[in-house]
Short mmCIF file of C-alpha atoms and ligand atoms in Angstrom, two decimals:
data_model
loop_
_atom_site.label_atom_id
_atom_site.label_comp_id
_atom_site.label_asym_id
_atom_site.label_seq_id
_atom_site.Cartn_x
_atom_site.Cartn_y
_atom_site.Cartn_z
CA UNK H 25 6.13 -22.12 11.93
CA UNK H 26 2.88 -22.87 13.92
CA UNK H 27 -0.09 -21.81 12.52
CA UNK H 28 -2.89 -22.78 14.96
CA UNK H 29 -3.76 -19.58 17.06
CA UNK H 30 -3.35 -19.22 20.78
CA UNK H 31 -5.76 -18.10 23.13
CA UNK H 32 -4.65 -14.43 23.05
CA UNK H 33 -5.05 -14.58 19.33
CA UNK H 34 -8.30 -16.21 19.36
CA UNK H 35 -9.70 -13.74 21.42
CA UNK H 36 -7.74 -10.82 19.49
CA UNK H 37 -9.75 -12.38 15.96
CA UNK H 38 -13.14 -12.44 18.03
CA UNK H 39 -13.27 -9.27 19.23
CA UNK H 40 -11.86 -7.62 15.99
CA UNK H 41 -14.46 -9.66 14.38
CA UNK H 42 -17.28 -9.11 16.52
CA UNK H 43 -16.46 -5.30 16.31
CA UNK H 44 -16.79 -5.35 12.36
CA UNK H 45 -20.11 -7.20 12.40
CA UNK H 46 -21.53 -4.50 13.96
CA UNK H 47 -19.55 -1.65 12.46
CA UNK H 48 -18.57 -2.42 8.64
CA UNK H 49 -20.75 -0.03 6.66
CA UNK H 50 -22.06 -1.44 3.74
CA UNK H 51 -20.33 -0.87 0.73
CA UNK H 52 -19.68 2.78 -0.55
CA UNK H 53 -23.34 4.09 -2.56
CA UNK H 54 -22.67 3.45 -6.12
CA UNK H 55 -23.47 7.16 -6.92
CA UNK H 56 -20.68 9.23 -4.86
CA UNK H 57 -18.15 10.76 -6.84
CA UNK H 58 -14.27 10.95 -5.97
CA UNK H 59 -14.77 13.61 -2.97
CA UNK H 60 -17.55 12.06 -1.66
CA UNK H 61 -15.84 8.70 -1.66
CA UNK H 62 -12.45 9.56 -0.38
CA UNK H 63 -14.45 11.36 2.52
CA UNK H 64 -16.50 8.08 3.15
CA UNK H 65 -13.21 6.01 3.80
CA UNK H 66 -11.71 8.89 5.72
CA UNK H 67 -15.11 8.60 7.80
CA UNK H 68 -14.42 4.76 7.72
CA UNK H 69 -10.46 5.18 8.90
CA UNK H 70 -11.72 7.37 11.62
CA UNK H 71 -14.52 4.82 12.90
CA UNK H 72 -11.57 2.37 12.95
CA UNK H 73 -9.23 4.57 14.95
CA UNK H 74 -11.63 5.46 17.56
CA UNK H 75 -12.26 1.56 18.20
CA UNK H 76 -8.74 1.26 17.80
CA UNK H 77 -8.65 -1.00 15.20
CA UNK H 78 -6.97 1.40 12.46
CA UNK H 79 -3.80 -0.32 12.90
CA UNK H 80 -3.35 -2.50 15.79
CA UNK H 81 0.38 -3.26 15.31
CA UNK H 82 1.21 0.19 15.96
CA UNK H 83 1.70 1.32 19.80
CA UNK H 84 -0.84 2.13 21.89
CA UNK H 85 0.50 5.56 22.53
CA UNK H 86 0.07 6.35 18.67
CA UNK H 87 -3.57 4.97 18.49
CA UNK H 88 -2.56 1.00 17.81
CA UNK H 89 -2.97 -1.91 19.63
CA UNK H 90 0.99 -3.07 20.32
CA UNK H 91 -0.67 -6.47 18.37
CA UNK H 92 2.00 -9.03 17.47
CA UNK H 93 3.11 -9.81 14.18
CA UNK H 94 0.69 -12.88 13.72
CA UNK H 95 -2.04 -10.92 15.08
CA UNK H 96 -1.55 -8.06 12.10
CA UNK H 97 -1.72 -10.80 9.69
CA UNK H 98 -5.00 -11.95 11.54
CA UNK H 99 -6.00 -8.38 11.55
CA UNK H 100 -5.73 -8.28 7.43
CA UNK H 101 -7.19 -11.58 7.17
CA UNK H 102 -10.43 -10.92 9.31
CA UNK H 103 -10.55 -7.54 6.83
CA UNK H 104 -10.58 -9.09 3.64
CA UNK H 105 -13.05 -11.87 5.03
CA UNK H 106 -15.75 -9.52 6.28
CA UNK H 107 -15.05 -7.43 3.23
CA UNK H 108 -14.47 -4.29 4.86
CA UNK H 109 -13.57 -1.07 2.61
CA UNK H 110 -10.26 0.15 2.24
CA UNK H 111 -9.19 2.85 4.47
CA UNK H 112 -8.32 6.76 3.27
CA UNK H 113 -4.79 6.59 4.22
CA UNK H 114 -3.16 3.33 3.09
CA UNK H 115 -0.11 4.90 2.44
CA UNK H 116 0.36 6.89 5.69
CA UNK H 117 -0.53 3.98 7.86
CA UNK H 118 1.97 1.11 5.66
CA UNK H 119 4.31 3.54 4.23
CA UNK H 120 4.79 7.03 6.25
CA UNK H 121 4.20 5.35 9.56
CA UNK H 122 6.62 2.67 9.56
CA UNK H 123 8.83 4.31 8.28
CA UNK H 124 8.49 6.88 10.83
CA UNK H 125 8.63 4.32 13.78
CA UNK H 126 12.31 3.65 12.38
CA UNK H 127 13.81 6.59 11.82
CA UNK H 128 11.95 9.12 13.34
CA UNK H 129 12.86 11.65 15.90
CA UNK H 130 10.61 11.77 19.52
CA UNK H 131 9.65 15.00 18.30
CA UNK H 132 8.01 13.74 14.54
CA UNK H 133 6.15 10.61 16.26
CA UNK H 134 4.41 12.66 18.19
CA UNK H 135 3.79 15.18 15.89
CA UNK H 136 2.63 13.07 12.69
CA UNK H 137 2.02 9.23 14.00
CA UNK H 138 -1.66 9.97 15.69
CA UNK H 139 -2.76 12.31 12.81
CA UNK H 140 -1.80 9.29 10.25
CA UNK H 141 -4.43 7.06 11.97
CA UNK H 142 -6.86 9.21 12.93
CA UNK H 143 -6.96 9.95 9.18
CA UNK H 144 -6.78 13.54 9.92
CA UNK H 145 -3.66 14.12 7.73
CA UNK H 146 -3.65 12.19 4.51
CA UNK H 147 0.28 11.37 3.22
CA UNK H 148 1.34 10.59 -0.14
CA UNK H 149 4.55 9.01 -1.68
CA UNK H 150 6.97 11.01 -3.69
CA UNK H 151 9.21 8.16 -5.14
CA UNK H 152 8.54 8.29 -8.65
CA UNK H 153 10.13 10.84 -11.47
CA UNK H 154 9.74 11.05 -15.23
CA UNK H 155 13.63 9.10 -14.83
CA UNK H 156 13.32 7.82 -12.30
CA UNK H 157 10.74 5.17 -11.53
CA UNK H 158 12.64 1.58 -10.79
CA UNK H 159 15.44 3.14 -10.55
CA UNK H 160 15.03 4.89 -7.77
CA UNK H 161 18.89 6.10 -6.68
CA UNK H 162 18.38 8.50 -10.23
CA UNK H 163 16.10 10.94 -8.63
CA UNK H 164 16.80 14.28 -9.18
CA UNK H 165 14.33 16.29 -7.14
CA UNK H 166 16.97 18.81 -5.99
CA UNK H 167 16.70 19.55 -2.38
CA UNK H 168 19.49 22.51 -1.77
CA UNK H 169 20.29 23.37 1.98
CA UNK H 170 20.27 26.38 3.21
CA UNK H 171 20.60 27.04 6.73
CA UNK H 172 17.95 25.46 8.48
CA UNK H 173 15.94 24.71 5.53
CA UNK H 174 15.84 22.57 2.12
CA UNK H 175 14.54 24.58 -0.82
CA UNK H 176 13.34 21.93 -3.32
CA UNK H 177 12.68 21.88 -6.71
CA UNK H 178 11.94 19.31 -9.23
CA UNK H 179 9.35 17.11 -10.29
CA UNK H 180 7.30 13.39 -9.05
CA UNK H 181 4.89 11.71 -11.00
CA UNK H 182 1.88 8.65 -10.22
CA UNK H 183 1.73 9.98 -6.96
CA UNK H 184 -0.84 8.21 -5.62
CA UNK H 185 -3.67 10.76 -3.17
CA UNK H 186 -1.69 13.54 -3.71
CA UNK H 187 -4.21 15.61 -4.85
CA UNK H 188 -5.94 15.12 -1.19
CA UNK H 189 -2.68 14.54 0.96
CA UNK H 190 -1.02 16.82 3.65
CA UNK H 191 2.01 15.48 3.72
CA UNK H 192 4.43 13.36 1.22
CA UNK H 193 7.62 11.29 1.97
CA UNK H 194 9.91 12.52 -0.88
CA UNK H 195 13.28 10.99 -1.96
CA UNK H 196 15.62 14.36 -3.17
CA UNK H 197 19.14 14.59 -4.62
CA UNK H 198 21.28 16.66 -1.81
CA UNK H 199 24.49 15.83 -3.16
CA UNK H 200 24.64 15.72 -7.39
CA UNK H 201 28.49 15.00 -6.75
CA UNK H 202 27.97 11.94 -4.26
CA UNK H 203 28.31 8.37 -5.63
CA UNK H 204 25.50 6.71 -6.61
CA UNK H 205 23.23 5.94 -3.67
CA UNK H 206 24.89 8.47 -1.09
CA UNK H 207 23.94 11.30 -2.17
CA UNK H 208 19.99 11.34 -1.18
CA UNK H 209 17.48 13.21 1.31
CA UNK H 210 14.21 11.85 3.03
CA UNK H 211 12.46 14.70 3.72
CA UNK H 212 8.86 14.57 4.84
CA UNK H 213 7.18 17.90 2.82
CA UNK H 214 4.15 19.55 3.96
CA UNK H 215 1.64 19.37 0.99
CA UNK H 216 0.38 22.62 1.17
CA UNK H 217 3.24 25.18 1.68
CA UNK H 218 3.90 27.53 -1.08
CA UNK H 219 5.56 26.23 -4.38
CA UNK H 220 4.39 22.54 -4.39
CA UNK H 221 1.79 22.47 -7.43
CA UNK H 222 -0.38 18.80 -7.89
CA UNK H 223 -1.52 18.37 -11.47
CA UNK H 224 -4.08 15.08 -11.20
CA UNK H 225 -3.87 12.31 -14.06
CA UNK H 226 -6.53 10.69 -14.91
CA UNK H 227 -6.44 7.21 -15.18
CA UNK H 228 -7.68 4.31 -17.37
CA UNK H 229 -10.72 3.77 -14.65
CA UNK H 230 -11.69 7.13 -15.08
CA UNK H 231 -10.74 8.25 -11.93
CA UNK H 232 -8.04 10.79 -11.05
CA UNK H 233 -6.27 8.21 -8.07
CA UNK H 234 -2.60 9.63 -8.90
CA UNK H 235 -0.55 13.15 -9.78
CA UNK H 236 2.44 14.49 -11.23
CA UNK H 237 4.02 16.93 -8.37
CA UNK H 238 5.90 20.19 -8.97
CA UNK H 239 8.07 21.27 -6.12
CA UNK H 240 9.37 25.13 -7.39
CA UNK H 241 11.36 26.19 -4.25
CA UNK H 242 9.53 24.89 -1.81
CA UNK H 243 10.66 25.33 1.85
CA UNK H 244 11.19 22.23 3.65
CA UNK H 245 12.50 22.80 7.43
CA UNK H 246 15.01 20.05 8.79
CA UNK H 247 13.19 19.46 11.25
CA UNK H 248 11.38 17.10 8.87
CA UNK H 249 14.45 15.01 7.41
CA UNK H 250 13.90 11.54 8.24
CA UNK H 251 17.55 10.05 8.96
CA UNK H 252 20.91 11.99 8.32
CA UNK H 253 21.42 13.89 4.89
CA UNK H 254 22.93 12.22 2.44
CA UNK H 255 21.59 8.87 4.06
CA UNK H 256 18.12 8.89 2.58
CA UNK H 257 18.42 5.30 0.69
CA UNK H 258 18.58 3.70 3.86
CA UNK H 259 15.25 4.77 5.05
CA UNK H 260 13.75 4.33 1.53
CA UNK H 261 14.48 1.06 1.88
CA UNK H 262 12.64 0.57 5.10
CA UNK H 263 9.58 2.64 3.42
CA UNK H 264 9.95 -0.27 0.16
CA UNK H 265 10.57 -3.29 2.45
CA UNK H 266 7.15 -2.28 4.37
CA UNK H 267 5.22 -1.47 0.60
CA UNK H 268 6.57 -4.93 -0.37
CA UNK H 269 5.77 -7.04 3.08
CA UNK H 270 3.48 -5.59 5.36
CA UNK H 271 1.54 -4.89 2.29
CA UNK H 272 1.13 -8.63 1.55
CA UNK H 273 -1.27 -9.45 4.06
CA UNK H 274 -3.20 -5.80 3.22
CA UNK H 275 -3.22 -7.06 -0.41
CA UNK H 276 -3.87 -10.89 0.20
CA UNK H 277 -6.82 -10.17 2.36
CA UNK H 278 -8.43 -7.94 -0.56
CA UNK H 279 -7.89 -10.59 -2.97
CA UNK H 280 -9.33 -13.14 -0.63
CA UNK H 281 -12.76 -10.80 -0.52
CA UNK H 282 -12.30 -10.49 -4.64
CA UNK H 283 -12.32 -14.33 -4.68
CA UNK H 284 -15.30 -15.10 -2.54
CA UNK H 285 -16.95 -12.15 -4.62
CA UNK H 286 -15.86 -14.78 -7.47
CA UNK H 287 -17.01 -17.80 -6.10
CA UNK H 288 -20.38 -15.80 -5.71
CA UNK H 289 -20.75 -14.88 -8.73
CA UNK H 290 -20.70 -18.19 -10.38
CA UNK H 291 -22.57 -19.86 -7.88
CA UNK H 292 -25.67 -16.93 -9.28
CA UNK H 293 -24.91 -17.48 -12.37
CA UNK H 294 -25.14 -21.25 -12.46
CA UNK H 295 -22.73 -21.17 -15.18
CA UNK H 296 -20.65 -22.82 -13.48
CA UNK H 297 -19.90 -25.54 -16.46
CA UNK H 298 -16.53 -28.19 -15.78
CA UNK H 299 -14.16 -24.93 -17.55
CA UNK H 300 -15.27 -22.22 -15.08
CA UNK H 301 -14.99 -24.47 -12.22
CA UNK H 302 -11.68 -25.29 -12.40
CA UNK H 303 -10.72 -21.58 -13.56
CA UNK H 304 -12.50 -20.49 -10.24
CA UNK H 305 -10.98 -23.57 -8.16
CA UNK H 306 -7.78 -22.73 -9.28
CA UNK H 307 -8.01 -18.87 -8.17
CA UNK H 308 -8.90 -20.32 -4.63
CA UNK H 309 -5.81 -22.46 -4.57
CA UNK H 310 -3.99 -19.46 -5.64
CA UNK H 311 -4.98 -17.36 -2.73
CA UNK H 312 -4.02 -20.46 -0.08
CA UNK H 313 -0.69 -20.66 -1.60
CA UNK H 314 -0.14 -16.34 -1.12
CA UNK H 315 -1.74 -16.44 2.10
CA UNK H 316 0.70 -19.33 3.52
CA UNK H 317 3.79 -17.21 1.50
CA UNK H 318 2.59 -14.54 3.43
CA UNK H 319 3.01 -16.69 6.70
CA UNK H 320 6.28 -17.79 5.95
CA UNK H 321 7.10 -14.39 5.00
CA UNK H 322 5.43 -13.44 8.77
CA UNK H 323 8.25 -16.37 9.89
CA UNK H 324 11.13 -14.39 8.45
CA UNK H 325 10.08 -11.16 10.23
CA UNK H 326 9.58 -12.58 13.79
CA UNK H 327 13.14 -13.92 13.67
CA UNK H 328 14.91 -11.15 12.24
CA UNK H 329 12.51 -7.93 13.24
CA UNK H 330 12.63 -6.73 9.47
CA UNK H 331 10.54 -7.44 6.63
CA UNK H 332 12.73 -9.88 3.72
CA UNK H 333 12.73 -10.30 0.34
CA UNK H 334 10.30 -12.70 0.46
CA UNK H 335 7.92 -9.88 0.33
CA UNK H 336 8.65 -9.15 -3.71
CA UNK H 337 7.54 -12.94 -4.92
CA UNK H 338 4.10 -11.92 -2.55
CA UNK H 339 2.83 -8.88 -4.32
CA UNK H 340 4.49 -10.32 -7.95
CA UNK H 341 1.96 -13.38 -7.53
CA UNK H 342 -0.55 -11.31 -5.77
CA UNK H 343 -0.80 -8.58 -8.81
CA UNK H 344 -0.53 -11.15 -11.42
CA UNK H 345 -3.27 -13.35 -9.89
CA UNK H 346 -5.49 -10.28 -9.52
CA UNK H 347 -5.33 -9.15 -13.34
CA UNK H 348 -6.50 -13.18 -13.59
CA UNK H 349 -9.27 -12.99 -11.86
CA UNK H 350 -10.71 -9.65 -12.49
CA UNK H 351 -10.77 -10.97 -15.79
CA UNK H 352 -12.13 -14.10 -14.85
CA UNK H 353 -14.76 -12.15 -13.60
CA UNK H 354 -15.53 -10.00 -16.29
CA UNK H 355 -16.07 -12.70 -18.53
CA UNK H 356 -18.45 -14.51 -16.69
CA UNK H 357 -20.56 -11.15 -16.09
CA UNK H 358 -20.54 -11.22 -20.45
CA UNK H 359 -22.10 -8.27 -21.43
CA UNK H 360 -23.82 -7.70 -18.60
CA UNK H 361 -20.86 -6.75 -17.08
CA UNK H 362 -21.54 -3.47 -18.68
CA UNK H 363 -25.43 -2.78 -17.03
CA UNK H 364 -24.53 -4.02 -12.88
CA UNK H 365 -22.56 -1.69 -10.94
CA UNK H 366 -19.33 -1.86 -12.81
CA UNK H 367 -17.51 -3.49 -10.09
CA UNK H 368 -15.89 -5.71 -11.84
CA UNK H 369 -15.14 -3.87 -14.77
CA UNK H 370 -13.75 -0.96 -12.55
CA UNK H 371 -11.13 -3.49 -10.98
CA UNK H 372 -10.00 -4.93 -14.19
CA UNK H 373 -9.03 -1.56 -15.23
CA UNK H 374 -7.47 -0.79 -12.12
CA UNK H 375 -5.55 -3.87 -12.18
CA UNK H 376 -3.88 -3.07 -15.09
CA UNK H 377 -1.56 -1.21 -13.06
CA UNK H 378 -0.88 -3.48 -9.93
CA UNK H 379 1.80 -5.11 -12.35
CA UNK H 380 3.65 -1.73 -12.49
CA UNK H 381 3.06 0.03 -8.52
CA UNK H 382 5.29 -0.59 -5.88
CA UNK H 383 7.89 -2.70 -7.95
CA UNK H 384 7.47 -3.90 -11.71
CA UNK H 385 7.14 -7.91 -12.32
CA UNK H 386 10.57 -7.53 -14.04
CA UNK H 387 12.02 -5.54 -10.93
CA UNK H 388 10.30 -7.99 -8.89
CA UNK H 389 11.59 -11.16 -10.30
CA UNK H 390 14.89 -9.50 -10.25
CA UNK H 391 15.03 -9.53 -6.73
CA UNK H 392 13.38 -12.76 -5.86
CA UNK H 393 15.87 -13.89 -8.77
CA UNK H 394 19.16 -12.48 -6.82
CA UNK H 395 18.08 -12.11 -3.22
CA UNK H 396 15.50 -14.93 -2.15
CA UNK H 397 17.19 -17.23 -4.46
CA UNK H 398 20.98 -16.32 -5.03
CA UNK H 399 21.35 -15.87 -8.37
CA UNK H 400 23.86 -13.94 -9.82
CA UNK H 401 23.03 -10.33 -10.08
CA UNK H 402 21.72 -9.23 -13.89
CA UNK H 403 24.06 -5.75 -13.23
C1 FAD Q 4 -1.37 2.76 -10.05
C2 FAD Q 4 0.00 3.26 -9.74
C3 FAD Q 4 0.21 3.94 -8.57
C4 FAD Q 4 1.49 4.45 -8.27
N1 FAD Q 4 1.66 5.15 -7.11
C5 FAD Q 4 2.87 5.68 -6.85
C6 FAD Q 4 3.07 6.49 -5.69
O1 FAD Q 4 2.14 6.71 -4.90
N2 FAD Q 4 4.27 7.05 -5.48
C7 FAD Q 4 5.33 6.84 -6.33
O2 FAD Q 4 6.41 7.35 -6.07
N3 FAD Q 4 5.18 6.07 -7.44
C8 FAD Q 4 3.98 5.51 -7.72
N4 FAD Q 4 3.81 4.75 -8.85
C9 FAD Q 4 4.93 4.63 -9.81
C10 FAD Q 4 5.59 3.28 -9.82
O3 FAD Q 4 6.31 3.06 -8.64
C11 FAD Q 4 6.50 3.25 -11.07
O4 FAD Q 4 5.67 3.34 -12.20
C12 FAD Q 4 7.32 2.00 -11.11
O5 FAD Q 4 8.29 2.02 -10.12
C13 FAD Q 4 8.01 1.82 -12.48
O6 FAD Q 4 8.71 2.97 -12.83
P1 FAD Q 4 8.55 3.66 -14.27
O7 FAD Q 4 7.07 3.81 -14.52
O8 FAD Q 4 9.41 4.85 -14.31
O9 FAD Q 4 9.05 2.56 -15.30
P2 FAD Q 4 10.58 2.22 -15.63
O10 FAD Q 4 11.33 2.04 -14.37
O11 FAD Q 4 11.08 3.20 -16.61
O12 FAD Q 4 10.42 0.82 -16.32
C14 FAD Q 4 9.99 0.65 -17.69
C15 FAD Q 4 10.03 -0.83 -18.04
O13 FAD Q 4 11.39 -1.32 -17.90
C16 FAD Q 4 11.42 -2.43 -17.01
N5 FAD Q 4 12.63 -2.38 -16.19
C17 FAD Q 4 13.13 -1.31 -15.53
N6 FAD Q 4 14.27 -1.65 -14.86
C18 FAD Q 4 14.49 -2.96 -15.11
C19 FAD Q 4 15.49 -3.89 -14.71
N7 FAD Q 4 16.50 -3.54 -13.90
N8 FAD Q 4 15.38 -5.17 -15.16
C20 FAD Q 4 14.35 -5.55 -15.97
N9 FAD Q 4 13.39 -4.71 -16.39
C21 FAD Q 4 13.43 -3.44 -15.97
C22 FAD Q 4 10.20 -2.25 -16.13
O14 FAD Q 4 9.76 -3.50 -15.58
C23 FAD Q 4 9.18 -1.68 -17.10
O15 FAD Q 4 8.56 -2.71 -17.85
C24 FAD Q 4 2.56 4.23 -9.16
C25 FAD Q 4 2.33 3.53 -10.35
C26 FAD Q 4 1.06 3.04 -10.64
C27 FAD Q 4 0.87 2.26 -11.92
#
């Protein structure tokens, strides 16, 4: 593909990065606690909305910018360069909103798209079970229908903000007699209606970033199904084809600010001897190689209108590379690392889990294994 920029694009990078020269706040005060900081990037989302720069891929009637693929991948690119913080609702605006754009009806874009940028309703992701992580077809988060309602009962876990969300896209078993695969429910389940119960885990970081969820007959009109009944695997996969792909460029563009934070940091240092030079060179190379992935990835998606496979090796490399480096940086902080402002320190913990989120290395190479290279399937 071509990867010099147009005019249009040009102009689409200059504005976007004009705007955040004058807008990005600096980074969040080292003293707010959870609330305080979730409310700071809900403050930040909202900022971003109004200027309409929250998500410009999305239509303008929702609060987006109808930008082209190549100028979302600009978008994520001119984020992670100017360092900006990460938004409250990550998983509304690459999860719950594509998904929604899909299989939606009239009626649920225009109920649920705006609030999802505006950052006025938070969503969560209700994948996960105590069985059923990977294997995602297992869940057994009963939804029972009756009349014009599901009553739902069971249980998610590592649900990531759903101890602040509104709403959660949850995967539930409608048919326990259906073959494996047909037998599931997307429902879309408001977070506070009576009989859903969020228990917060804390995590290795300190903080409490996910939750175990207890639905205990929870009402769930279907009005809020997202595709037919029984059909929910199809639109799951169009919620893990977006957390795998679009995510790439979200993810890439962090690690590109975590890189130049690197670069930084032995530069001050100036102990920058031959061993740390090429251990920092190499994480640059690194990063070129995911960002042009990412672009041939971006290829894939302008010819066929869907994110591929490629999308897996993106965020395999991308999480492995970022446990590197946080390391990396860790280690040349020494023990000081323990007296700054526990930056670094605070993403090595929390990288510990990028290996695990959206798709395990060993799920991962699975499918790059089987469905970007063709090998025979290991079940
Ligand atoms: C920080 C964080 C945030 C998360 N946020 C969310 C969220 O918001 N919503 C949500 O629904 N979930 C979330 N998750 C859960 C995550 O999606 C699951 O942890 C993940 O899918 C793995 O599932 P599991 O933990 O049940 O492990 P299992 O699936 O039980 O896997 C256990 C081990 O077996 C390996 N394994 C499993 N199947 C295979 C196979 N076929 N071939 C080879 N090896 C295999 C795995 O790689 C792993 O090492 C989050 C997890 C983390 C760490």
């Amino acid at each position: 593909m071509d990867l010099t920029f147009n005019e249009r694009e040009l102009a689409f990078r200059d504005e976007l990065r004009g705007w955040l020269a004058d807008n990005k706040p600096e980074q969040r005060p080292a003293e707010a606690d959870e609330d305080s900081g979730y409310q700071w990037r809900r403050d930040w989302q909202h900022k971003m909305y109004e200027a309409g720069w929250a998500a410009p891929a999305w239509p303008s009637e929702y609060g987006g910018r109808n930008a082209t693929l190549t100028e979302q991948a600009i978008y994520f690119e001119e984020l992670g360069r100017s360092r900006a913080p990460v938004m409250a609702n990550t998983l509304g605006i690459l999860l719950g909103g594509p998904t929604l754009m899909v299989w939606g009806t009239d009626d649920q874009k225009q109920r649920l798209l705006t609030p999802i940028l505006s950052a006025e309703e938070i969503w969560c992701q209700g994948f996960s079970e105590p069985g059923a992580g990977s294997d995602l077809a297992a869940a057994r988060t009963r939804a029972e229908r009756r009349g014009e309602t599901y009553v739902v009962n069971g249980q998610k876990v590592w649900s990531s903000f759903a101890h602040i969300a509104d709403y959660c896209i949850l995967v539930t078993l409608s048919d326990p007699d259906a073959p494996r695969y047909k037998g599931l429910t997307y429902l879309i389940v408001d977070m506070h209606a009576p009989g859903v119960e969020v228990r917060p885990l804390r995590q290795i970081t300190g903080e409490a970033e996910f939750n175990e969820i207890f639905f205990n007959d929870v009402e769930v009109p279907v009005e809020n199904r997202l595709g037919e009944e029984n059909e929910g695997w199809q639109v799951a996969m169009t919620t893990l084809l977006h957390e795998r792909a679009t995510l790439g460029f979200a993810l890439t563009a962090a690690l590109d600010a975590s890189v130049h934070r690197l670069v930084d940091l032995a530069r001050e240092r100036a102990n920058g001897g031959e061993r740390v030079r090429e251990l920092v060179a190499q994480e640059w190379i690194e990063l070129q190689a995911l960002r042009f992935t990412n672009y041939r990835a971006l290829g894939t998606y302008e010819r066929t209108g869907a994110p591929g496979p490629e999308g897996s090796a993106i965020k395999l490399r991308w999480s492995e590379q970022n446990q590197r480096l946080t390391k990396l940086g860790r280690e040349l902080l020494g023990p000081e690392g323990n007296l700054d402002d526990g930056w670094w320190h605070h993403q090595q913990l929390r990288s510990r889990g990028n290996t695990i989120e959206a798709g395990t290395s060993e799920v991962l190479r699975n499918i790059v294994a089987e469905r970007v290279l063709g090998l025979p399937r290991s079940r």
